[in-house]
Amino acid sequence: RVQDSTVTSQTRGRAWIPEKQRIEGKHVSGYTWVETFEDLEVRILLPPQTKPQDIDCEIRRKSLRVSVAGQTPLLDGPLWGTVDLDGSAWVIERTEEGGADTGSEPPVRLVVTLLK
């Protein structure tokens, strides 16, 4: 999790959280996360027309930065622990939110998975 976010449990150290525990949270800016002993998954809803080439996702050993099409970063800050760069990645998913019921195209979701 990014340090400036609100969480229900804060544990420092290599594992970030105790084994077999799962923490879920939501930041006021709209992104959500799920953290386990093995990884941290961050989810951010983006406009429907967002393409993979629009995403600037910088996964570093101790920080994460996400922006879209050169705009102000949606997420930018240090992490509580160290990330395994080889096991971390991001992907864009289609969502069902909005869409058929509202007559609008549903947003896409950026999912960033950080392996610890």
Short mmCIF file of N, CA and C in Angstrom, two decimals:
data_model
loop_
_atom_site.label_atom_id
_atom_site.label_comp_id
_atom_site.label_asym_id
_atom_site.label_seq_id
_atom_site.Cartn_x
_atom_site.Cartn_y
_atom_site.Cartn_z
N ARG A 1 0.84 -1.18 0.00
CA ARG A 1 0.00 0.00 0.00
C ARG A 1 0.88 1.24 0.00
N VAL A 2 0.39 2.30 -0.54
CA VAL A 2 1.13 3.55 -0.56
C VAL A 2 0.98 4.19 0.81
N GLN A 3 2.04 4.79 1.32
CA GLN A 3 2.05 5.27 2.69
C GLN A 3 1.01 6.33 3.01
N ASP A 4 0.56 7.13 2.04
CA ASP A 4 -0.38 8.19 2.37
C ASP A 4 -1.83 7.71 2.40
N SER A 5 -2.07 6.42 2.26
CA SER A 5 -3.43 5.91 2.22
C SER A 5 -3.89 5.48 3.61
N THR A 6 -5.20 5.35 3.77
CA THR A 6 -5.80 4.96 5.02
C THR A 6 -5.93 3.45 5.06
N VAL A 7 -5.51 2.83 6.15
CA VAL A 7 -5.59 1.38 6.27
C VAL A 7 -6.09 0.99 7.64
N THR A 8 -6.53 -0.27 7.77
CA THR A 8 -7.01 -0.76 9.04
C THR A 8 -5.90 -1.33 9.90
N SER A 9 -4.76 -1.67 9.29
CA SER A 9 -3.65 -2.25 10.01
C SER A 9 -2.34 -1.77 9.40
N GLN A 10 -1.40 -1.38 10.22
CA GLN A 10 -0.11 -0.96 9.69
C GLN A 10 0.97 -1.78 10.37
N THR A 11 1.67 -2.57 9.58
CA THR A 11 2.74 -3.40 10.09
C THR A 11 3.96 -3.18 9.23
N ARG A 12 5.03 -2.73 9.81
CA ARG A 12 6.26 -2.53 9.05
C ARG A 12 7.06 -3.81 9.04
N GLY A 13 7.99 -3.87 8.10
CA GLY A 13 8.86 -5.03 8.01
C GLY A 13 8.84 -5.63 6.63
N ARG A 14 9.62 -6.67 6.45
CA ARG A 14 9.76 -7.29 5.14
C ARG A 14 8.44 -7.80 4.60
N ALA A 15 7.62 -8.43 5.41
CA ALA A 15 6.38 -9.03 4.94
C ALA A 15 5.24 -8.02 4.83
N TRP A 16 5.35 -6.87 5.38
CA TRP A 16 4.34 -5.81 5.39
C TRP A 16 3.15 -6.17 6.27
N ILE A 17 2.59 -7.36 6.13
CA ILE A 17 1.47 -7.80 6.96
C ILE A 17 1.71 -9.24 7.37
N PRO A 18 1.09 -9.69 8.49
CA PRO A 18 1.28 -11.07 8.93
C PRO A 18 0.77 -12.09 7.91
N GLU A 19 1.39 -13.27 7.92
CA GLU A 19 0.99 -14.35 7.02
C GLU A 19 -0.47 -14.71 7.24
N LYS A 20 -1.17 -15.04 6.17
CA LYS A 20 -2.58 -15.46 6.14
C LYS A 20 -3.55 -14.33 6.47
N GLN A 21 -3.10 -13.12 6.61
CA GLN A 21 -3.99 -11.99 6.82
C GLN A 21 -4.22 -11.31 5.49
N ARG A 22 -5.40 -10.73 5.33
CA ARG A 22 -5.76 -10.03 4.10
C ARG A 22 -6.31 -8.67 4.50
N ILE A 23 -5.77 -7.63 3.91
CA ILE A 23 -6.23 -6.27 4.20
C ILE A 23 -6.77 -5.67 2.91
N GLU A 24 -7.96 -5.09 3.00
CA GLU A 24 -8.55 -4.40 1.85
C GLU A 24 -8.75 -2.95 2.23
N GLY A 25 -8.60 -2.07 1.27
CA GLY A 25 -8.78 -0.66 1.56
C GLY A 25 -9.19 0.14 0.35
N LYS A 26 -9.61 1.37 0.62
CA LYS A 26 -9.99 2.29 -0.45
C LYS A 26 -9.47 3.67 -0.07
N HIS A 27 -8.83 4.31 -1.02
CA HIS A 27 -8.30 5.66 -0.81
C HIS A 27 -9.35 6.67 -1.24
N VAL A 28 -9.33 7.85 -0.66
CA VAL A 28 -10.31 8.88 -1.01
C VAL A 28 -10.24 9.27 -2.48
N SER A 29 -9.11 9.07 -3.13
CA SER A 29 -8.99 9.42 -4.55
C SER A 29 -9.63 8.37 -5.45
N GLY A 30 -10.07 7.23 -4.88
CA GLY A 30 -10.83 6.26 -5.66
C GLY A 30 -10.17 4.93 -5.92
N TYR A 31 -8.86 4.80 -5.73
CA TYR A 31 -8.27 3.49 -5.97
C TYR A 31 -8.52 2.57 -4.78
N THR A 32 -8.51 1.29 -5.04
CA THR A 32 -8.68 0.29 -3.98
C THR A 32 -7.48 -0.64 -3.99
N TRP A 33 -7.30 -1.38 -2.91
CA TRP A 33 -6.23 -2.36 -2.87
C TRP A 33 -6.61 -3.55 -2.00
N VAL A 34 -5.95 -4.67 -2.28
CA VAL A 34 -6.04 -5.87 -1.47
C VAL A 34 -4.60 -6.30 -1.22
N GLU A 35 -4.27 -6.49 0.05
CA GLU A 35 -2.91 -6.89 0.39
C GLU A 35 -2.92 -8.19 1.15
N THR A 36 -2.05 -9.11 0.75
CA THR A 36 -1.85 -10.37 1.45
C THR A 36 -0.37 -10.48 1.80
N PHE A 37 -0.01 -11.60 2.41
CA PHE A 37 1.39 -11.83 2.76
C PHE A 37 2.27 -11.87 1.52
N GLU A 38 1.73 -12.37 0.40
CA GLU A 38 2.51 -12.56 -0.82
C GLU A 38 2.54 -11.36 -1.76
N ASP A 39 1.43 -10.60 -1.82
CA ASP A 39 1.38 -9.53 -2.81
C ASP A 39 0.44 -8.40 -2.40
N LEU A 40 0.48 -7.36 -3.21
CA LEU A 40 -0.39 -6.20 -3.06
C LEU A 40 -0.99 -5.93 -4.43
N GLU A 41 -2.33 -5.85 -4.49
CA GLU A 41 -3.00 -5.57 -5.76
C GLU A 41 -3.73 -4.25 -5.65
N VAL A 42 -3.41 -3.32 -6.54
CA VAL A 42 -4.03 -2.00 -6.57
C VAL A 42 -4.93 -1.92 -7.79
N ARG A 43 -6.16 -1.41 -7.62
CA ARG A 43 -7.12 -1.30 -8.73
C ARG A 43 -7.57 0.15 -8.87
N ILE A 44 -7.51 0.64 -10.12
CA ILE A 44 -7.89 2.03 -10.40
C ILE A 44 -8.83 2.05 -11.60
N LEU A 45 -10.04 2.63 -11.45
CA LEU A 45 -10.96 2.77 -12.58
C LEU A 45 -10.50 3.93 -13.46
N LEU A 46 -10.54 3.68 -14.76
CA LEU A 46 -10.10 4.67 -15.74
C LEU A 46 -11.18 4.88 -16.79
N PRO A 47 -11.14 5.98 -17.54
CA PRO A 47 -12.14 6.22 -18.59
C PRO A 47 -12.14 5.09 -19.62
N PRO A 48 -13.31 4.82 -20.23
CA PRO A 48 -13.46 3.70 -21.18
C PRO A 48 -12.47 3.72 -22.34
N GLN A 49 -12.09 4.88 -22.80
CA GLN A 49 -11.23 4.97 -23.98
C GLN A 49 -9.74 4.79 -23.65
N THR A 50 -9.39 4.55 -22.39
CA THR A 50 -7.99 4.39 -22.00
C THR A 50 -7.37 3.16 -22.66
N LYS A 51 -6.22 3.35 -23.26
CA LYS A 51 -5.49 2.27 -23.94
C LYS A 51 -4.21 1.95 -23.16
N PRO A 52 -3.68 0.74 -23.33
CA PRO A 52 -2.44 0.40 -22.61
C PRO A 52 -1.30 1.39 -22.85
N GLN A 53 -1.19 1.92 -24.05
CA GLN A 53 -0.11 2.87 -24.33
C GLN A 53 -0.30 4.21 -23.62
N ASP A 54 -1.49 4.47 -23.07
CA ASP A 54 -1.74 5.69 -22.30
C ASP A 54 -1.22 5.59 -20.87
N ILE A 55 -0.96 4.37 -20.42
CA ILE A 55 -0.59 4.13 -19.03
C ILE A 55 0.91 4.31 -18.83
N ASP A 56 1.27 5.06 -17.80
CA ASP A 56 2.65 5.17 -17.37
C ASP A 56 2.71 4.62 -15.95
N CYS A 57 3.12 3.37 -15.82
CA CYS A 57 3.17 2.70 -14.52
C CYS A 57 4.63 2.38 -14.20
N GLU A 58 5.15 3.06 -13.20
CA GLU A 58 6.54 2.86 -12.77
C GLU A 58 6.54 2.07 -11.47
N ILE A 59 6.87 0.79 -11.58
CA ILE A 59 6.98 -0.07 -10.40
C ILE A 59 8.46 -0.11 -10.02
N ARG A 60 8.74 0.39 -8.82
CA ARG A 60 10.11 0.38 -8.33
C ARG A 60 10.17 -0.48 -7.06
N ARG A 61 11.36 -0.77 -6.62
CA ARG A 61 11.51 -1.65 -5.45
C ARG A 61 10.81 -1.11 -4.20
N LYS A 62 10.75 0.21 -4.04
CA LYS A 62 10.15 0.78 -2.84
C LYS A 62 9.14 1.88 -3.12
N SER A 63 8.68 1.99 -4.37
CA SER A 63 7.69 3.02 -4.68
C SER A 63 6.86 2.63 -5.90
N LEU A 64 5.75 3.32 -6.07
CA LEU A 64 4.85 3.08 -7.19
C LEU A 64 4.35 4.42 -7.70
N ARG A 65 4.34 4.57 -9.03
CA ARG A 65 3.82 5.79 -9.66
C ARG A 65 2.96 5.37 -10.84
N VAL A 66 1.72 5.88 -10.89
CA VAL A 66 0.80 5.58 -11.99
C VAL A 66 0.21 6.88 -12.51
N SER A 67 0.32 7.09 -13.82
CA SER A 67 -0.35 8.23 -14.45
C SER A 67 -0.90 7.78 -15.80
N VAL A 68 -1.82 8.58 -16.34
CA VAL A 68 -2.46 8.26 -17.61
C VAL A 68 -2.24 9.42 -18.57
N ALA A 69 -1.69 9.12 -19.74
CA ALA A 69 -1.51 10.08 -20.83
C ALA A 69 -0.85 11.38 -20.38
N GLY A 70 0.19 11.27 -19.57
CA GLY A 70 0.95 12.44 -19.16
C GLY A 70 0.27 13.37 -18.17
N GLN A 71 -0.86 12.96 -17.62
CA GLN A 71 -1.58 13.79 -16.65
C GLN A 71 -0.93 13.68 -15.28
N THR A 72 -1.45 14.44 -14.33
CA THR A 72 -0.99 14.37 -12.96
C THR A 72 -1.11 12.93 -12.47
N PRO A 73 -0.10 12.41 -11.77
CA PRO A 73 -0.16 11.02 -11.31
C PRO A 73 -1.41 10.72 -10.49
N LEU A 74 -2.00 9.55 -10.74
CA LEU A 74 -3.13 9.07 -9.96
C LEU A 74 -2.65 8.49 -8.64
N LEU A 75 -1.44 8.00 -8.67
CA LEU A 75 -0.84 7.34 -7.51
C LEU A 75 0.67 7.58 -7.60
N ASP A 76 1.26 8.05 -6.52
CA ASP A 76 2.70 8.33 -6.55
C ASP A 76 3.21 8.37 -5.13
N GLY A 77 4.01 7.37 -4.76
CA GLY A 77 4.54 7.41 -3.41
C GLY A 77 5.32 6.19 -3.02
N PRO A 78 5.94 6.27 -1.84
CA PRO A 78 6.73 5.15 -1.33
C PRO A 78 5.83 4.04 -0.81
N LEU A 79 6.36 2.83 -0.78
CA LEU A 79 5.66 1.66 -0.25
C LEU A 79 6.28 1.30 1.10
N TRP A 80 5.56 0.52 1.89
CA TRP A 80 6.05 0.13 3.21
C TRP A 80 7.15 -0.91 3.14
N GLY A 81 7.17 -1.70 2.06
CA GLY A 81 8.15 -2.77 1.95
C GLY A 81 8.79 -2.79 0.57
N THR A 82 9.52 -3.85 0.30
CA THR A 82 10.24 -4.00 -0.96
C THR A 82 9.45 -4.86 -1.93
N VAL A 83 9.45 -4.46 -3.20
CA VAL A 83 8.72 -5.16 -4.26
C VAL A 83 9.67 -6.04 -5.07
N ASP A 84 9.21 -7.24 -5.43
CA ASP A 84 9.93 -8.12 -6.35
C ASP A 84 9.60 -7.65 -7.76
N LEU A 85 10.50 -6.96 -8.40
CA LEU A 85 10.23 -6.36 -9.71
C LEU A 85 9.94 -7.40 -10.78
N ASP A 86 10.61 -8.54 -10.74
CA ASP A 86 10.39 -9.58 -11.75
C ASP A 86 9.00 -10.21 -11.65
N GLY A 87 8.41 -10.21 -10.47
CA GLY A 87 7.10 -10.82 -10.28
C GLY A 87 5.95 -9.83 -10.27
N SER A 88 6.23 -8.57 -10.54
CA SER A 88 5.20 -7.53 -10.51
C SER A 88 4.84 -7.09 -11.92
N ALA A 89 3.57 -6.69 -12.10
CA ALA A 89 3.10 -6.31 -13.43
C ALA A 89 1.80 -5.53 -13.32
N TRP A 90 1.34 -5.01 -14.46
CA TRP A 90 0.03 -4.34 -14.51
C TRP A 90 -0.71 -4.78 -15.76
N VAL A 91 -2.04 -4.67 -15.70
CA VAL A 91 -2.90 -5.06 -16.82
C VAL A 91 -4.15 -4.19 -16.80
N ILE A 92 -4.76 -4.00 -17.97
CA ILE A 92 -6.04 -3.29 -18.06
C ILE A 92 -7.14 -4.32 -18.26
N GLU A 93 -8.21 -4.22 -17.46
CA GLU A 93 -9.36 -5.12 -17.57
C GLU A 93 -10.60 -4.32 -17.96
N ARG A 94 -11.49 -4.92 -18.71
CA ARG A 94 -12.81 -4.34 -18.98
C ARG A 94 -13.68 -4.59 -17.76
N THR A 95 -14.56 -3.65 -17.45
CA THR A 95 -15.47 -3.82 -16.31
C THR A 95 -16.90 -3.89 -16.80
N GLU A 96 -17.79 -4.25 -15.90
CA GLU A 96 -19.22 -4.28 -16.21
C GLU A 96 -19.94 -3.07 -15.61
N GLU A 97 -19.20 -2.22 -14.90
CA GLU A 97 -19.80 -1.05 -14.27
C GLU A 97 -20.25 -0.06 -15.33
N GLY A 98 -21.42 0.53 -15.16
CA GLY A 98 -21.96 1.42 -16.19
C GLY A 98 -22.46 0.56 -17.32
N GLY A 99 -22.04 0.81 -18.52
CA GLY A 99 -22.32 -0.08 -19.64
C GLY A 99 -23.77 -0.19 -20.03
N ALA A 100 -24.23 -1.42 -20.24
CA ALA A 100 -25.55 -1.70 -20.82
C ALA A 100 -26.70 -1.03 -20.07
N ASP A 101 -26.65 -1.03 -18.75
CA ASP A 101 -27.75 -0.45 -17.97
C ASP A 101 -27.85 1.07 -18.14
N THR A 102 -26.74 1.73 -18.35
CA THR A 102 -26.75 3.18 -18.44
C THR A 102 -26.62 3.68 -19.87
N GLY A 103 -26.36 2.78 -20.79
CA GLY A 103 -26.18 3.18 -22.18
C GLY A 103 -24.82 3.75 -22.48
N SER A 104 -23.95 3.79 -21.48
CA SER A 104 -22.60 4.30 -21.70
C SER A 104 -21.60 3.15 -21.70
N GLU A 105 -20.46 3.42 -22.29
CA GLU A 105 -19.40 2.42 -22.31
C GLU A 105 -18.82 2.29 -20.90
N PRO A 106 -18.63 1.06 -20.41
CA PRO A 106 -18.11 0.90 -19.04
C PRO A 106 -16.65 1.34 -18.95
N PRO A 107 -16.23 1.77 -17.75
CA PRO A 107 -14.82 2.15 -17.58
C PRO A 107 -13.93 0.92 -17.67
N VAL A 108 -12.65 1.15 -17.79
CA VAL A 108 -11.68 0.07 -17.71
C VAL A 108 -11.02 0.14 -16.34
N ARG A 109 -10.42 -0.96 -15.93
CA ARG A 109 -9.77 -1.01 -14.62
C ARG A 109 -8.30 -1.34 -14.82
N LEU A 110 -7.44 -0.52 -14.26
CA LEU A 110 -6.01 -0.82 -14.22
C LEU A 110 -5.76 -1.63 -12.96
N VAL A 111 -5.14 -2.79 -13.12
CA VAL A 111 -4.80 -3.65 -11.98
C VAL A 111 -3.28 -3.76 -11.92
N VAL A 112 -2.71 -3.29 -10.83
CA VAL A 112 -1.26 -3.37 -10.62
C VAL A 112 -1.02 -4.40 -9.53
N THR A 113 -0.25 -5.44 -9.84
CA THR A 113 0.07 -6.48 -8.87
C THR A 113 1.54 -6.37 -8.51
N LEU A 114 1.78 -6.17 -7.22
CA LEU A 114 3.14 -6.04 -6.70
C LEU A 114 3.46 -7.27 -5.87
N LEU A 115 4.38 -8.08 -6.33
CA LEU A 115 4.81 -9.26 -5.60
C LEU A 115 5.85 -8.84 -4.57
N LYS A 116 5.72 -9.36 -3.37
CA LYS A 116 6.64 -8.99 -2.28
C LYS A 116 7.86 -9.89 -2.29
#
